mmCIF file of C-alpha atoms and ligand atoms in Angstrom:
data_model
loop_
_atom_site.group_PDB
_atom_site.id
_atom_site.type_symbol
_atom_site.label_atom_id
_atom_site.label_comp_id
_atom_site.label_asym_id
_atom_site.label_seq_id
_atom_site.Cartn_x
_atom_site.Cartn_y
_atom_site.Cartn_z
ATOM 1 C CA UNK A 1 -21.503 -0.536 2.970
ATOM 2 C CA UNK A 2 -17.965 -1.922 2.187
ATOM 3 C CA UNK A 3 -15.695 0.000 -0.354
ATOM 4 C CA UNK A 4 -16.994 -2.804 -2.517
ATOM 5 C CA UNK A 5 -20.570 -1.462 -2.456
ATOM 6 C CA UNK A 6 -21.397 -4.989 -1.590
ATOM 7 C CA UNK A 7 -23.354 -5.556 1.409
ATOM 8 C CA UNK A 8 -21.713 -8.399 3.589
ATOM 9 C CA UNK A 9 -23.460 -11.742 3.829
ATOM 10 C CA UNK A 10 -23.276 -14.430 6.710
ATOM 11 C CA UNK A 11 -24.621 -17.772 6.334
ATOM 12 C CA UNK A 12 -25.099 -20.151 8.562
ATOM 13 C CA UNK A 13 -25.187 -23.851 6.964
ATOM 14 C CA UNK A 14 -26.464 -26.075 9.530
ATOM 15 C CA UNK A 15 -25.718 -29.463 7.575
ATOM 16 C CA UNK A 16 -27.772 -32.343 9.123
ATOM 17 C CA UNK A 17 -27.784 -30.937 13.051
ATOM 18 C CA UNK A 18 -31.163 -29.867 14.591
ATOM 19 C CA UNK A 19 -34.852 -30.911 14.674
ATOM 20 C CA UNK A 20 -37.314 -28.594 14.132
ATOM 21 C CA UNK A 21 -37.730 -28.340 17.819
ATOM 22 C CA UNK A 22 -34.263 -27.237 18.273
ATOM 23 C CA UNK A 23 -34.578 -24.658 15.401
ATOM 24 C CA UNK A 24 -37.227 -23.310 17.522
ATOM 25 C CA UNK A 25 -35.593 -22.590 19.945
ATOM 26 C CA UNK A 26 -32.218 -21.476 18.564
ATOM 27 C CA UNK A 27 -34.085 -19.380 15.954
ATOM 28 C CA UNK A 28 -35.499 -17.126 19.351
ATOM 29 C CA UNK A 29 -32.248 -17.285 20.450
ATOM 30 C CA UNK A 30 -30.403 -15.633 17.313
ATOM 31 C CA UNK A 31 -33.379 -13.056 17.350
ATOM 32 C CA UNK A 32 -32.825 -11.690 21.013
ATOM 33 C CA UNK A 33 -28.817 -12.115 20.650
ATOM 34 C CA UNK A 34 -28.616 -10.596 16.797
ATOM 35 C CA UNK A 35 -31.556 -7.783 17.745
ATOM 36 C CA UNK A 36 -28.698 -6.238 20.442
ATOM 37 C CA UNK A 37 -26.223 -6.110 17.604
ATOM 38 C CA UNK A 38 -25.178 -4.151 14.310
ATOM 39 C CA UNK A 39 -26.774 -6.808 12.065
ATOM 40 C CA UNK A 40 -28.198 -3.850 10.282
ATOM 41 C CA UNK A 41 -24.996 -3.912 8.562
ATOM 42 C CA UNK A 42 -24.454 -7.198 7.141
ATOM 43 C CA UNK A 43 -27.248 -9.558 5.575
ATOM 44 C CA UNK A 44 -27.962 -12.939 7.745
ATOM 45 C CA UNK A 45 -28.807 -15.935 6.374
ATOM 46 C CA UNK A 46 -29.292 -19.394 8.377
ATOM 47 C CA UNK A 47 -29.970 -22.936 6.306
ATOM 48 C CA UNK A 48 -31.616 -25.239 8.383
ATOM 49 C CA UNK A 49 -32.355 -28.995 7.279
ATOM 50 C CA UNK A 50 -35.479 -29.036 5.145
ATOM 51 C CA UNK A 51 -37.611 -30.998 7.732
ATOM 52 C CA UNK A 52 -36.808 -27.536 9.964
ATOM 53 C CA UNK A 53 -37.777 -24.969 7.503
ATOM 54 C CA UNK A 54 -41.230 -24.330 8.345
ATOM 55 C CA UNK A 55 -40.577 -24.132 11.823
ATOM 56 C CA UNK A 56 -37.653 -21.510 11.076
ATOM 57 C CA UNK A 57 -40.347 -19.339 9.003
ATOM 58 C CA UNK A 58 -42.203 -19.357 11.807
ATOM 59 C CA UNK A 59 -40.143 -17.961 14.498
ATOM 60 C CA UNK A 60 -38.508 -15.496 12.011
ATOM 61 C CA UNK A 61 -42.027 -13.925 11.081
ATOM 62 C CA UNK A 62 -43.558 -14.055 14.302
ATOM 63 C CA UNK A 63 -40.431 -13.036 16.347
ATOM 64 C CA UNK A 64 -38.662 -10.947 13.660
ATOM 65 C CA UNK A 65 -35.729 -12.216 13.295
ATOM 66 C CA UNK A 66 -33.360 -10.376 11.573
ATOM 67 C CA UNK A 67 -32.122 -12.997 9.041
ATOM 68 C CA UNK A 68 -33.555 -14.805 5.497
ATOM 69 C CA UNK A 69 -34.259 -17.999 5.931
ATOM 70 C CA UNK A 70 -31.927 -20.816 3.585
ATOM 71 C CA UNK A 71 -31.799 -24.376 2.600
ATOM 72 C CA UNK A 72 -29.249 -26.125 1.724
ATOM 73 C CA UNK A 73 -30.143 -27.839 -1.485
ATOM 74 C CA UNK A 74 -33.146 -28.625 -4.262
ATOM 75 C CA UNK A 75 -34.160 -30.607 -6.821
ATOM 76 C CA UNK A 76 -33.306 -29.621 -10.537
ATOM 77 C CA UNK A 77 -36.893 -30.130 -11.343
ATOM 78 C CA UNK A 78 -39.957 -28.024 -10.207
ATOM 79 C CA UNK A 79 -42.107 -31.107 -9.903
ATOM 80 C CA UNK A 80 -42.493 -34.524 -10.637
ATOM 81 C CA UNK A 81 -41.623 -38.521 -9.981
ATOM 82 C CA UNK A 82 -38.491 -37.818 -8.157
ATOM 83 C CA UNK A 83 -38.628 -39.762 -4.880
ATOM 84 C CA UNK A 84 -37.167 -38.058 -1.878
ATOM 85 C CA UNK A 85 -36.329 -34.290 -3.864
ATOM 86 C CA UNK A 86 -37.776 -31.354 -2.044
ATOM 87 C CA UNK A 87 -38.282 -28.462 -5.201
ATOM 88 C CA UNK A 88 -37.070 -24.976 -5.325
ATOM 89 C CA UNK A 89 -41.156 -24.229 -5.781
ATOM 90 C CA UNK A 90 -41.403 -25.841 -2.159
ATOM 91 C CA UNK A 91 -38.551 -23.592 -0.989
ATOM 92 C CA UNK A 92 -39.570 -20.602 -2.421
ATOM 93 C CA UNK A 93 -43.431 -21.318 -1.099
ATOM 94 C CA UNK A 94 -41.993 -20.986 2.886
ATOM 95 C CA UNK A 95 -40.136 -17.397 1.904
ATOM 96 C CA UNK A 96 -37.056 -19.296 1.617
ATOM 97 C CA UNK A 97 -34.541 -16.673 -0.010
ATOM 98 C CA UNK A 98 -31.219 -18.140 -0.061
ATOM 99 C CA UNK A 99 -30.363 -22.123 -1.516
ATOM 100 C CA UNK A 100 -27.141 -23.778 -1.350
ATOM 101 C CA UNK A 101 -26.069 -25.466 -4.494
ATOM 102 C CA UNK A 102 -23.601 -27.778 -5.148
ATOM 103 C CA UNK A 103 -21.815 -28.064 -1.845
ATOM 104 C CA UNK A 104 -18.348 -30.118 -1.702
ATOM 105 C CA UNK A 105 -20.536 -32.230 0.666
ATOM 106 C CA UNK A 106 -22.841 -32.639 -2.272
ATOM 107 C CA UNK A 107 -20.540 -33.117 -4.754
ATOM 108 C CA UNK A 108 -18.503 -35.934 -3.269
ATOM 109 C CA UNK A 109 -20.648 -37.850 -1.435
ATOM 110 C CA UNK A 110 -23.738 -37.677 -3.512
ATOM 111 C CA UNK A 111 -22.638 -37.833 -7.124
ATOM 112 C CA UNK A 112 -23.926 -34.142 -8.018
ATOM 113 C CA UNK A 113 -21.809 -32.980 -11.117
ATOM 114 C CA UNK A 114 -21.141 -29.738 -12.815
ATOM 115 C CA UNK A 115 -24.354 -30.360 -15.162
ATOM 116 C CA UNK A 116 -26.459 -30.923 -12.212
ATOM 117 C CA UNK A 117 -25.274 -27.768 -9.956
ATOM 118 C CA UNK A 118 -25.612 -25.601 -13.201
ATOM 119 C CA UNK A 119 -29.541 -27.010 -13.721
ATOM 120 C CA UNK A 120 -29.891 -26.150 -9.868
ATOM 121 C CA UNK A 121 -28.673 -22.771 -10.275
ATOM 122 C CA UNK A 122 -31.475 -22.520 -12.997
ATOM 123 C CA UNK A 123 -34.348 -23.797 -10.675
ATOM 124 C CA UNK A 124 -33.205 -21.219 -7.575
ATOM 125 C CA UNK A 125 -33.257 -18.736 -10.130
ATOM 126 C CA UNK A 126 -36.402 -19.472 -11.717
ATOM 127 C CA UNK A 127 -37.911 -19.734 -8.513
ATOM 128 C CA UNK A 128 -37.265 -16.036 -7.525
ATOM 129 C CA UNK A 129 -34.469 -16.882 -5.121
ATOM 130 C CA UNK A 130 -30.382 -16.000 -4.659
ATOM 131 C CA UNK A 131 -28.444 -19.239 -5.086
ATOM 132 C CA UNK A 132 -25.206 -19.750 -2.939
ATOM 133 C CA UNK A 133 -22.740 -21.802 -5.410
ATOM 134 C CA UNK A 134 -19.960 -23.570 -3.803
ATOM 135 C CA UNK A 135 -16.749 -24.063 -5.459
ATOM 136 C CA UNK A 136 -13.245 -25.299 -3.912
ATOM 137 C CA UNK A 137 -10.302 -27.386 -4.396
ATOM 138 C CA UNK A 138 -9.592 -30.381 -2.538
ATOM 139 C CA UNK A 139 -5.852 -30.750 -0.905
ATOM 140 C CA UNK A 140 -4.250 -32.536 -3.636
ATOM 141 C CA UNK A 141 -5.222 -30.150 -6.049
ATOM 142 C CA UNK A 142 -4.224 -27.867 -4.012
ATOM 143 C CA UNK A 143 -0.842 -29.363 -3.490
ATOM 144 C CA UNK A 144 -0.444 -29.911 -7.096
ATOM 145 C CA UNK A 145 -0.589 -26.282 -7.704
ATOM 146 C CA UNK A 146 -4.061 -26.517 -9.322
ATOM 147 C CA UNK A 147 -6.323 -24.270 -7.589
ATOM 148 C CA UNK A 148 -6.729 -21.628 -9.961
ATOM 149 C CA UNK A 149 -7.634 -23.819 -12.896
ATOM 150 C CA UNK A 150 -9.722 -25.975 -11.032
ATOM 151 C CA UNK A 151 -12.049 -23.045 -9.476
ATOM 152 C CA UNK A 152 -11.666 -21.971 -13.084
ATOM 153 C CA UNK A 153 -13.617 -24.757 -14.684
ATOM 154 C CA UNK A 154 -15.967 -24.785 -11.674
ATOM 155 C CA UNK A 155 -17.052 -21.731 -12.577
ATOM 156 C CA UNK A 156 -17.312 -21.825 -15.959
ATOM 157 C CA UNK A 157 -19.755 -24.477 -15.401
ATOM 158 C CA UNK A 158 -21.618 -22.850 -12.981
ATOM 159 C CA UNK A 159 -22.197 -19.596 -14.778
ATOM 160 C CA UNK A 160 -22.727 -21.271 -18.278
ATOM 161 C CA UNK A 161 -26.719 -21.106 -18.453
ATOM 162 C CA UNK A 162 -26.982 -18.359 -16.463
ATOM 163 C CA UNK A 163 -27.915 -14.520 -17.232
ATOM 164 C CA UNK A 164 -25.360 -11.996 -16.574
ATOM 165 C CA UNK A 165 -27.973 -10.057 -14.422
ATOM 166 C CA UNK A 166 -28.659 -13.198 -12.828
ATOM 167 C CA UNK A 167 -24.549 -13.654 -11.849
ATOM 168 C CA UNK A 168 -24.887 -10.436 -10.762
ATOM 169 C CA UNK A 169 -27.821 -11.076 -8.014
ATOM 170 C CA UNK A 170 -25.787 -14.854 -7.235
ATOM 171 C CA UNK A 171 -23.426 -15.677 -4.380
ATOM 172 C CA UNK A 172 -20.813 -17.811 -4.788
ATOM 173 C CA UNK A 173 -18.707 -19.523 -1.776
ATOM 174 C CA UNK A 174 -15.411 -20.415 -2.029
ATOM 175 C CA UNK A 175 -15.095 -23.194 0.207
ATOM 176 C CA UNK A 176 -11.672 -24.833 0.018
ATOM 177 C CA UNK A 177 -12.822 -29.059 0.601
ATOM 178 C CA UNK A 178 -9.306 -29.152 2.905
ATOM 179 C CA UNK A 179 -10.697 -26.538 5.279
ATOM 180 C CA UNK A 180 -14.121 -27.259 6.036
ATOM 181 C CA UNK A 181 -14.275 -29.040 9.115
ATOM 182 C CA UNK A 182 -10.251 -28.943 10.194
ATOM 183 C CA UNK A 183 -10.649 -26.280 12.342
ATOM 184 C CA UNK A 184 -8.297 -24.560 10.527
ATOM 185 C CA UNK A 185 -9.283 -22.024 7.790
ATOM 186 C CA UNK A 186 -7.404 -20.565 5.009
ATOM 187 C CA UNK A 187 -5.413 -17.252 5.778
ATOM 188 C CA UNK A 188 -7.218 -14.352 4.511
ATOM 189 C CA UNK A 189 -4.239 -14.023 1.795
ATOM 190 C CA UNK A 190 -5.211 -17.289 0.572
ATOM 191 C CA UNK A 191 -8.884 -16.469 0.382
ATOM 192 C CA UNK A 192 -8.405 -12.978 -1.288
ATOM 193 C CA UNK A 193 -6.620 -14.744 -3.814
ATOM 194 C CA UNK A 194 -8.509 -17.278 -4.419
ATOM 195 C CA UNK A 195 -11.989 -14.998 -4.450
ATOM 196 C CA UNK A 196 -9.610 -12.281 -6.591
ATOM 197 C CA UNK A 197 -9.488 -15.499 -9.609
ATOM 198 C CA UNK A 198 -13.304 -16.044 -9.076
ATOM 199 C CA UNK A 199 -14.305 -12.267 -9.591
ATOM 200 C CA UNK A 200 -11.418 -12.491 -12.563
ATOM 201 C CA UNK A 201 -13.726 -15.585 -14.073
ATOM 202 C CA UNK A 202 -16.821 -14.094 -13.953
ATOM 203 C CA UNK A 203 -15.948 -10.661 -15.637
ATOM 204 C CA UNK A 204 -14.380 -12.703 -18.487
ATOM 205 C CA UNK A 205 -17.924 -14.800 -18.493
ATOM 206 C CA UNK A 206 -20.473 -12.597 -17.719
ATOM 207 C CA UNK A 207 -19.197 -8.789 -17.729
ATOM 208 C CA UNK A 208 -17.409 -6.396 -15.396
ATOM 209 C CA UNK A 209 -20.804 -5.316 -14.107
ATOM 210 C CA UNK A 210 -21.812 -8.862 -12.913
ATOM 211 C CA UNK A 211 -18.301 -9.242 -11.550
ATOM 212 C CA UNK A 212 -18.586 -6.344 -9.674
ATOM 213 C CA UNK A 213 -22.555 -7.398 -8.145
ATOM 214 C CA UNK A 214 -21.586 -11.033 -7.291
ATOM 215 C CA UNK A 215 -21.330 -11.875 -3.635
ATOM 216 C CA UNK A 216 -18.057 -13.813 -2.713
ATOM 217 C CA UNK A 217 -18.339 -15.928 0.299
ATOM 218 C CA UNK A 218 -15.376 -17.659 1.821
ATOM 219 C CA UNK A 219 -16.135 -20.964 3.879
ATOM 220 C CA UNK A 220 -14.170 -23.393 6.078
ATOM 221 C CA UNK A 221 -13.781 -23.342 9.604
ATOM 222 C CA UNK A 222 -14.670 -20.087 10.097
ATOM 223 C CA UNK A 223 -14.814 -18.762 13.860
ATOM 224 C CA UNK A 224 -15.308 -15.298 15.563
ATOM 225 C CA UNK A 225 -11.432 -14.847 15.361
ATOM 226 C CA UNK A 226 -10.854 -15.436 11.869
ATOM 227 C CA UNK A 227 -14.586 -13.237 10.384
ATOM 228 C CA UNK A 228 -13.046 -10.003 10.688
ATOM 229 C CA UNK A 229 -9.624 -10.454 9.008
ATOM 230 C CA UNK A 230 -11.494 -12.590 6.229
ATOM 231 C CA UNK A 231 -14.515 -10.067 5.173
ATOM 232 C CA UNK A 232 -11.805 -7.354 5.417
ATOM 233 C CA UNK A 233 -10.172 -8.644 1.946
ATOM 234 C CA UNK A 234 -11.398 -6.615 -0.772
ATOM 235 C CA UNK A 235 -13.022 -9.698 -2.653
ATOM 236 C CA UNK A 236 -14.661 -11.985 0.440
ATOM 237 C CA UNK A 237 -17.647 -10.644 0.902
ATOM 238 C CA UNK A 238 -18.447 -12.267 3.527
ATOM 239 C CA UNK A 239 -18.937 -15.995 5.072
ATOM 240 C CA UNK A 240 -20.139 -19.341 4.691
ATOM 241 C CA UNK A 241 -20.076 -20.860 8.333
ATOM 242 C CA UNK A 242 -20.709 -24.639 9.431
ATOM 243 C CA UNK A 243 -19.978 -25.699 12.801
ATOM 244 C CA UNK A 244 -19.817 -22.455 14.468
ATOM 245 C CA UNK A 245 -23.147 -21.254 12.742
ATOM 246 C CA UNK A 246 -25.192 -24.160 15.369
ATOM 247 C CA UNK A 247 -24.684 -22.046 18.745
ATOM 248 C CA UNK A 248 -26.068 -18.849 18.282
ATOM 249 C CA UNK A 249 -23.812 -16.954 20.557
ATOM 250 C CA UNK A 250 -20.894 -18.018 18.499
ATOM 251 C CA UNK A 251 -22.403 -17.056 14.909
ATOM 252 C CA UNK A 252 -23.669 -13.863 16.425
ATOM 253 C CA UNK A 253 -19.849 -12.828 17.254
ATOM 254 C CA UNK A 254 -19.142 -13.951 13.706
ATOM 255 C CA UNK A 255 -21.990 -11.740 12.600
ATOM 256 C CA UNK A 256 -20.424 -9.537 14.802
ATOM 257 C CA UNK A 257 -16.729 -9.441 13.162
ATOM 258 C CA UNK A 258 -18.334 -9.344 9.931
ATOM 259 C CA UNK A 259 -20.243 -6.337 10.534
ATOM 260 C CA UNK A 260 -17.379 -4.687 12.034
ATOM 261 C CA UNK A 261 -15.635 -4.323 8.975
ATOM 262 C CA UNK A 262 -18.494 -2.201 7.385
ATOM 263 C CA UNK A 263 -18.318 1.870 7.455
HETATM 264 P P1 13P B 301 -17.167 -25.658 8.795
HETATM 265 O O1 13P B 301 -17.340 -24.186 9.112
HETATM 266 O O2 13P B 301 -17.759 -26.551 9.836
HETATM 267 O O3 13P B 301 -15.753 -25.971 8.442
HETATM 268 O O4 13P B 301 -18.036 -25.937 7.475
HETATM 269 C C1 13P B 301 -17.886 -25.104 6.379
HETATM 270 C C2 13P B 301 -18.934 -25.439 5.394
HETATM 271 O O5 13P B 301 -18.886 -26.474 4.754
HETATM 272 C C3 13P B 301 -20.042 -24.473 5.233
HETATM 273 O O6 13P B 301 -20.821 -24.778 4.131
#
């Protein structure tokens, strides 16, 4: 346990990379690499595409696996005439535990608004499962000098149908849109700050003791060098990972970092 009290979580967020034949196999993988390490001290999470899910289930069960299995995304709705949505009820049907909403990914390159992440955060919840909610500013807000006020009104959106025992069970990612995918993250200073006016948000929205339950991710370029000095912040609770979550060597040293900061 952290001074926090909050257990550590590490996702991996696979994106569009692997069939379910390569899950397979990478899934065994993480199993005999994580199994020889101190996972027991951090929570795991991996988010394959949805087309891999049942695969990933598998392998987990069967092999046991020491980490929850994710997706990355669902419908607002449970059911119904929505061409091509995949439902948190589907998700939650294949033990899915952990669902990515409203991913900068998401957000600019298929439409989804505030309104729509919030109604998502209502489904995962509904469902019986922990969302992940992304927030972040993109560079020129950054450069502007608006990052506070924009993750702000992110999360005042986020958190505005939601119950304050449910912020309390939620993770939320900060995931800075000018990191992810540079190869350059943000320094753990910048994190810590930024997670510091997220925790700040959600006390004056939903209570000190929701504030002081919600998981704080941070995401964006994170490798094994950077995990440790990040999850060591008092407010990142641990990490959001793209590109180095797809080899499983690399997100078990990740793992690895993360976990060391635990006592
Ligand atoms: P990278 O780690 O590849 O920068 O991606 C971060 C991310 O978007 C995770 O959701």
């Amino acid at each position: 346990m952290t001074a926090s009290g909050r257990r550590p979580l590490v996702s991996g967020n696979w994106k569009m990379h692997k069939d379910h034949l390569e899950t397979i196999h990478t899934c065994s993988e993480l199993g005999l690499r994580l199994g020889r390490g101190a996972v027991g001290a951090v929570d795991v999470s991996i988010h394959p595409p949805f087309t891999d899910l049942r695969s990933a289930q598998s392998v987990i069960e069967a092999e046991g696996v020491p980490v929850s299995l994710g997706a990355q995304n669902c419908a607002t709705a449970d059911s119904g005439a929505f061409t091509g949505e995949v439902s948190a009820v589907m998700l939650a049907r294949l033990r899915v535990e952990y669902v990515i909403v409203g991913h900068s990914e998401r957000r600019t390159m298929f439409g989804e608004d505030d309104e729509v992440v919030a109604a998502k955060l209502q489904a995962v919840f509904r469902n019986g499962m922990v969302p992940i909610c992304c927030v972040g500013e993109h560079a020129d807000e950054r450069d502007a000098g608006r990052t506070t006020e924009r993750l702000q009104a992110q999360i005042t959106q986020a958190l505005g149908r939601l119950a304050p025992g449910e912020v309390a069970r939620m993770v939320i990612a900060y995931e800075p849109v000018w990191a992810i995918g540079s190869g350059q993250p943000a320094t753990p200073e910048d994190a810590q700050e930024a997670a510091a006016t997220i925790r700040g948000r959600v006390t004056e929205l939903a209570g000190a003791a929701a504030a002081s339950g919600v998981r704080i991710l941070y995401g964006g370029s994170v490798g094994p060098d950077s995990a440790s000095p990040l999850v060591s912040m008092p407010d990142v609770d641990g990490l959001l990972v793209g590109g180095a979550s797809l080899d499983p060597g690399t997100f078990t040293e990740i793992v690895g970092g993360a976990a060391a900061t635990v006592r």
